[in-house]
Coordinates of C-alpha atoms in Angstrom, one line a residue:
X7 CA -24.8 7.0 -38.4
X8 CA -24.7 8.8 -41.7
X9 CA -22.0 11.4 -41.6
X10 CA -21.8 12.0 -45.4
X11 CA -23.2 15.5 -44.8
X12 CA -21.8 15.9 -41.3
X13 CA -19.8 18.8 -40.0
X14 CA -16.6 16.8 -40.4
X15 CA -17.5 14.9 -43.5
X16 CA -14.2 13.7 -45.2
X17 CA -11.9 14.9 -42.4
X18 CA -9.4 12.6 -40.9
X19 CA -9.3 12.8 -37.1
X20 CA -6.9 11.4 -34.5
X21 CA -8.1 11.1 -30.9
X22 CA -5.6 9.9 -28.3
X23 CA -6.8 8.2 -25.1
X24 CA -9.9 7.3 -27.0
X25 CA -10.7 3.9 -25.6
X26 CA -12.9 5.1 -22.7
X27 CA -14.6 8.2 -21.2
X28 CA -14.1 11.5 -22.9
X29 CA -11.9 10.1 -25.7
X30 CA -14.4 7.4 -26.6
X31 CA -17.2 10.0 -26.7
X32 CA -15.2 12.3 -28.9
X33 CA -14.2 9.6 -31.4
X34 CA -17.8 8.4 -31.7
X35 CA -19.1 12.0 -32.1
X36 CA -16.5 12.8 -34.8
X37 CA -17.5 9.6 -36.7
X38 CA -21.2 10.6 -36.4
X39 CA -20.3 13.8 -38.2
X40 CA -18.6 12.0 -41.0
X41 CA -15.0 11.9 -39.9
X42 CA -12.7 9.0 -40.5
X43 CA -11.2 8.4 -37.0
X44 CA -7.9 7.0 -35.7
X45 CA -8.7 5.7 -32.2
X46 CA -5.6 5.7 -30.1
X47 CA -5.5 4.0 -26.7
X48 CA -2.6 2.2 -25.1
X49 CA -5.0 0.1 -23.1
X50 CA -3.7 0.7 -19.6
X51 CA -5.3 1.0 -16.2
X52 CA -6.1 4.2 -14.3
X53 CA -2.6 4.2 -12.8
X54 CA -0.8 3.5 -16.0
X55 CA -0.4 -0.3 -15.5
X56 CA -1.0 -2.5 -18.6
X57 CA -4.6 -3.6 -19.2
X58 CA -5.4 -7.0 -20.8
X59 CA -8.2 -5.8 -23.0
X60 CA -8.0 -3.4 -26.0
X61 CA -10.5 -0.5 -25.6
X62 CA -9.4 1.1 -28.8
X63 CA -10.5 -2.0 -30.8
X64 CA -13.9 -2.0 -29.1
X65 CA -14.5 1.7 -29.9
X66 CA -13.6 1.1 -33.5
X67 CA -16.1 -1.8 -33.6
X68 CA -18.8 0.5 -32.1
X69 CA -18.1 3.1 -34.8
X70 CA -18.1 0.7 -37.6
X71 CA -21.3 -1.0 -36.4
X72 CA -23.0 2.4 -36.5
X73 CA -21.8 2.9 -40.1
X74 CA -18.7 5.0 -39.5
X75 CA -15.1 4.6 -40.5
X76 CA -12.3 4.1 -37.9
X77 CA -9.1 2.3 -37.3
X78 CA -7.4 1.4 -34.0
X79 CA -3.9 2.5 -32.9
X80 CA -2.3 1.0 -29.8
X81 CA 1.0 2.9 -29.6
X82 CA 2.3 4.9 -26.7
X83 CA 2.0 8.5 -27.8
X84 CA 4.4 9.7 -25.0
X85 CA 7.2 8.1 -27.0
X86 CA 8.6 9.6 -30.2
X87 CA 8.0 6.4 -32.2
X88 CA 4.5 6.0 -30.9
X89 CA 3.5 9.5 -31.8
X90 CA 5.2 9.3 -35.2
X91 CA 3.4 6.0 -36.0
X92 CA 0.1 7.6 -34.9
X93 CA 0.4 10.3 -37.6
X94 CA 1.6 7.7 -40.1
X95 CA -1.4 5.5 -39.4
X96 CA -3.7 8.4 -40.3
X97 CA -1.8 9.3 -43.4
X98 CA -1.3 5.8 -44.7
X99 CA -4.8 4.6 -43.9
X100 CA -6.9 7.6 -44.9
X101 CA -4.5 9.7 -47.0
X102 CA -4.0 12.6 -44.6
X103 CA -4.6 14.2 -41.3
X104 CA -6.9 17.1 -40.5
X105 CA -7.6 17.1 -36.8
X106 CA -5.6 16.0 -33.7
X107 CA -7.4 15.7 -30.3
X108 CA -5.0 15.2 -27.4
X109 CA -6.8 13.4 -24.6
X110 CA -4.5 10.6 -23.1
X111 CA -3.8 10.6 -19.4
X112 CA -4.0 9.0 -16.0
X113 CA -3.7 9.9 -12.3
X114 CA -1.3 9.2 -9.5
X115 CA -2.6 11.6 -6.8
X116 CA -0.7 12.4 -3.7
X117 CA -0.2 15.3 -1.4
X118 CA 3.0 17.1 -2.2
X119 CA 5.0 15.8 0.8
X120 CA 4.0 12.3 -0.2
X121 CA 4.4 12.6 -4.0
X122 CA 7.2 10.4 -5.2
X123 CA 9.5 11.4 -8.1
X124 CA 8.3 8.5 -10.2
X125 CA 4.7 9.6 -9.7
X126 CA 5.6 13.1 -10.8
X127 CA 7.5 11.9 -13.8
X128 CA 4.8 9.4 -14.9
X129 CA 2.0 11.9 -14.9
X130 CA 4.0 14.7 -16.6
X131 CA 5.1 12.2 -19.2
X132 CA 1.7 10.9 -20.2
X133 CA -0.2 14.2 -20.0
X134 CA 2.3 16.8 -21.1
X135 CA 4.7 14.8 -23.2
X136 CA 1.8 12.8 -24.6
X137 CA 0.3 16.0 -25.9
X138 CA 3.6 17.4 -27.2
X139 CA 4.9 14.5 -29.3
X140 CA 1.7 13.9 -31.3
X141 CA 1.5 17.7 -31.8
X142 CA 5.1 17.8 -33.0
X143 CA 4.6 15.0 -35.6
X144 CA 1.3 16.3 -36.8
X145 CA 2.7 19.9 -37.1
X146 CA 5.6 18.5 -39.1
X147 CA 3.2 16.9 -41.5
X148 CA 1.1 20.0 -41.8
X149 CA 4.2 22.2 -42.4
X150 CA 5.3 20.0 -45.2
X151 CA 1.9 20.1 -46.8
X152 CA 1.8 23.9 -46.5
X153 CA 5.3 24.2 -48.1
X154 CA 4.1 21.9 -50.9
X155 CA 1.3 24.4 -51.7
X156 CA -1.4 22.3 -50.0
X157 CA -2.1 24.6 -47.0
X158 CA -4.3 22.5 -44.7
X159 CA -7.4 23.4 -42.7
X160 CA -5.9 21.7 -39.7
X161 CA -7.2 21.7 -36.1
X162 CA -5.7 20.7 -32.7
X163 CA -7.8 20.3 -29.6
X164 CA -5.9 19.8 -26.3
X165 CA -7.3 18.6 -23.1
X166 CA -6.5 20.6 -20.0
X167 CA -8.5 20.7 -16.7
X168 CA -9.7 23.0 -14.0
X169 CA -6.8 21.6 -12.1
X170 CA -4.5 23.3 -14.7
X171 CA -6.4 26.5 -14.5
X172 CA -6.8 26.8 -10.7
X173 CA -4.9 24.0 -9.1
X174 CA -6.2 21.0 -7.2
X175 CA -5.2 19.8 -3.8
X176 CA -3.6 16.4 -3.8
X177 CA -2.9 16.7 -7.6
X178 CA 0.3 18.7 -7.9
X179 CA 1.7 16.5 -10.7
X180 CA -1.6 16.5 -12.6
X181 CA -2.2 20.3 -12.1
X182 CA 1.3 21.1 -13.3
X183 CA 0.9 18.9 -16.4
X184 CA -2.5 20.4 -17.3
X185 CA -1.2 23.9 -16.8
X186 CA 1.7 23.0 -19.1
X187 CA -0.7 21.8 -21.7
X188 CA -2.3 25.3 -21.7
X189 CA 1.1 26.9 -22.2
X190 CA 1.9 24.5 -25.1
X191 CA -1.5 25.3 -26.6
X192 CA -0.8 29.0 -26.7
X193 CA 2.7 28.6 -28.2
X194 CA 1.4 26.1 -30.8
X195 CA -1.4 28.5 -31.8
X196 CA 1.1 31.3 -32.4
X197 CA 3.7 29.2 -34.2
X198 CA 1.5 27.0 -36.4
X199 CA -1.1 29.5 -37.7
X200 CA 1.1 30.3 -40.7
X201 CA 0.7 26.6 -41.8
X202 CA -3.1 26.7 -41.6
X203 CA -3.3 25.1 -38.1
X204 CA -5.6 26.3 -35.3
X205 CA -4.9 25.1 -31.8
X206 CA -7.3 25.4 -28.8
X207 CA -7.8 23.6 -25.5
X208 CA -10.7 22.5 -23.4
X209 CA -11.1 22.2 -19.6
X210 CA -13.8 19.6 -19.3
X211 CA -15.9 18.5 -16.3
X212 CA -17.4 15.1 -16.9
X213 CA -17.7 11.6 -15.4
X214 CA -14.7 9.5 -16.3
X215 CA -12.5 6.9 -14.6
X216 CA -10.1 9.8 -13.7
X217 CA -12.7 12.1 -12.1
X218 CA -15.1 9.6 -10.4
X219 CA -13.2 9.9 -7.1
X220 CA -12.9 13.7 -7.3
X221 CA -16.5 14.4 -8.1
X222 CA -18.0 11.4 -6.2
X223 CA -20.6 13.6 -4.3
X224 CA -21.8 15.5 -7.4
X225 CA -21.7 12.9 -10.2
X226 CA -24.9 11.0 -9.6
X227 CA -26.9 10.3 -12.7
X228 CA -30.3 12.1 -12.5
X229 CA -33.3 9.8 -12.1
X230 CA -37.0 10.2 -12.4
X231 CA -39.3 12.4 -14.5
X232 CA -37.6 15.3 -16.3
X233 CA -34.1 13.9 -15.6
X234 CA -33.1 12.9 -19.2
X235 CA -30.1 15.3 -19.2
X236 CA -27.1 13.8 -17.4
X237 CA -24.9 16.9 -16.7
X238 CA -21.8 14.8 -16.0
X239 CA -22.0 12.6 -19.2
X240 CA -18.7 12.7 -21.3
X241 CA -20.9 13.1 -24.4
X242 CA -21.8 16.7 -23.3
X243 CA -18.2 17.8 -23.9
X244 CA -17.9 16.2 -27.4
X245 CA -19.9 18.8 -29.4
X246 CA -17.4 21.5 -28.4
X247 CA -14.5 19.3 -29.4
X248 CA -16.1 18.3 -32.7
X249 CA -16.8 21.9 -33.6
X250 CA -13.2 23.0 -32.7
X251 CA -12.0 20.1 -34.8
X252 CA -13.9 21.1 -37.8
X253 CA -13.4 23.7 -40.6
X254 CA -16.4 25.6 -39.1
X255 CA -14.3 27.2 -36.3
X256 CA -12.3 29.3 -38.7
X257 CA -10.6 32.2 -36.8
X258 CA -10.8 30.6 -33.4
X259 CA -7.3 29.8 -32.1
X260 CA -5.3 30.1 -28.9
X261 CA -8.4 29.8 -26.8
X262 CA -9.3 27.7 -23.7
X263 CA -12.9 26.6 -23.2
X264 CA -14.4 25.2 -19.9
X265 CA -17.1 22.7 -20.7
X266 CA -19.5 21.4 -18.1
X267 CA -22.9 19.9 -18.7
X268 CA -24.8 22.3 -21.0
X269 CA -22.4 25.3 -20.2
X270 CA -19.4 26.4 -22.2
X271 CA -17.2 29.3 -21.0
X272 CA -14.3 31.1 -22.6
X273 CA -11.5 31.1 -20.0
X274 CA -9.5 34.3 -20.1
X275 CA -6.3 33.2 -18.3
X276 CA -3.5 35.3 -17.0
X277 CA -3.9 39.0 -17.8
X278 CA -2.0 42.0 -16.3
X279 CA -3.8 43.5 -13.4
X280 CA -2.9 46.5 -11.2
X281 CA 0.7 47.7 -11.6
X282 CA 3.1 50.4 -10.4
X283 CA 6.2 51.9 -12.1
X284 CA 9.0 53.6 -10.1
X285 CA 11.3 54.5 -12.9
X286 CA 14.3 52.8 -11.2
X287 CA 15.2 50.0 -8.8
X288 CA 12.8 49.5 -5.9
X289 CA 13.9 49.3 -2.3
X290 CA 12.8 46.2 -0.5
X291 CA 10.5 47.9 2.0
X292 CA 9.2 50.3 -0.6
X293 CA 8.3 47.6 -3.1
X294 CA 6.7 45.5 -0.3
X295 CA 4.4 48.3 0.6
X296 CA 3.5 48.9 -3.0
X297 CA 2.9 45.2 -3.7
X298 CA 0.5 45.1 -0.7
X299 CA -1.5 48.0 -2.2
X300 CA -1.5 46.3 -5.6
X301 CA -2.8 43.0 -4.2
X302 CA -5.6 44.9 -2.4
X303 CA -6.7 46.3 -5.7
X304 CA -6.4 43.1 -7.7
X305 CA -9.1 40.5 -8.3
X306 CA -8.8 37.6 -5.9
X307 CA -7.5 34.3 -7.4
X308 CA -10.0 31.5 -8.0
X309 CA -10.4 28.9 -5.3
X310 CA -8.1 25.9 -5.6
X311 CA -10.1 22.7 -6.0
X312 CA -10.3 20.8 -2.7
X313 CA -9.0 23.7 -0.6

């Protein structure tokens, strides 16, 4: 690993949830491109329960063994102090912060009628609050830098999901959290551009602990001649994240990219479709007849995962 001339040479990058899966792949990819990386992972199980080992420390060791620079952070980024200490770690260790990648999360899947309030709260907390609080503290740092005349070339990459874009049966809490991350991304892009910050999101499809049950039938690693490309490897997503986290993506903000295997797609989200204007208040029956006609002219919604 010699990132002295890499795309992110000299940049300081924070990756949350970077102990395994996608986060680990991102952290290693940033380091390979010359970034100094803060590897955050609370070290919990798939359901949020404490884990005895420290995956963040292991990833840091991997990066350093390859000649890169990294430091571990084990704080809970869904708490105000944990998120604040994450930004402090970057600034105090490496002298600044250039890129924030939000990736932390876990699952507690249930059908809606069986979904407990605690399971709703826990998933919303880790995914949505765990994206908001690091963003808030990073944005505060970047705003202060801009006001001091040191306008940053800052980047934020959030992690949503196809579940947030289309919904996913049995994942009402996860789908709501991931959809919320998309809304947060759009607002942040609009608010923070004046401070030199670009904010985008990805909707990745890859093999991780969180997706292995969902994609069990389609996630087999290819075998045999001509099968070197593993379409479900987390490492396939990281080039997109690294580019979005670099200075090279100037002018790209407020966008959502779906990334799967060797394919990347710009997702276009909610846009106004067919409409009708009456010039006054609708009657109930009249508006109903009009809405049926509008729905007939509109594009059908995408299929919900698992439906």
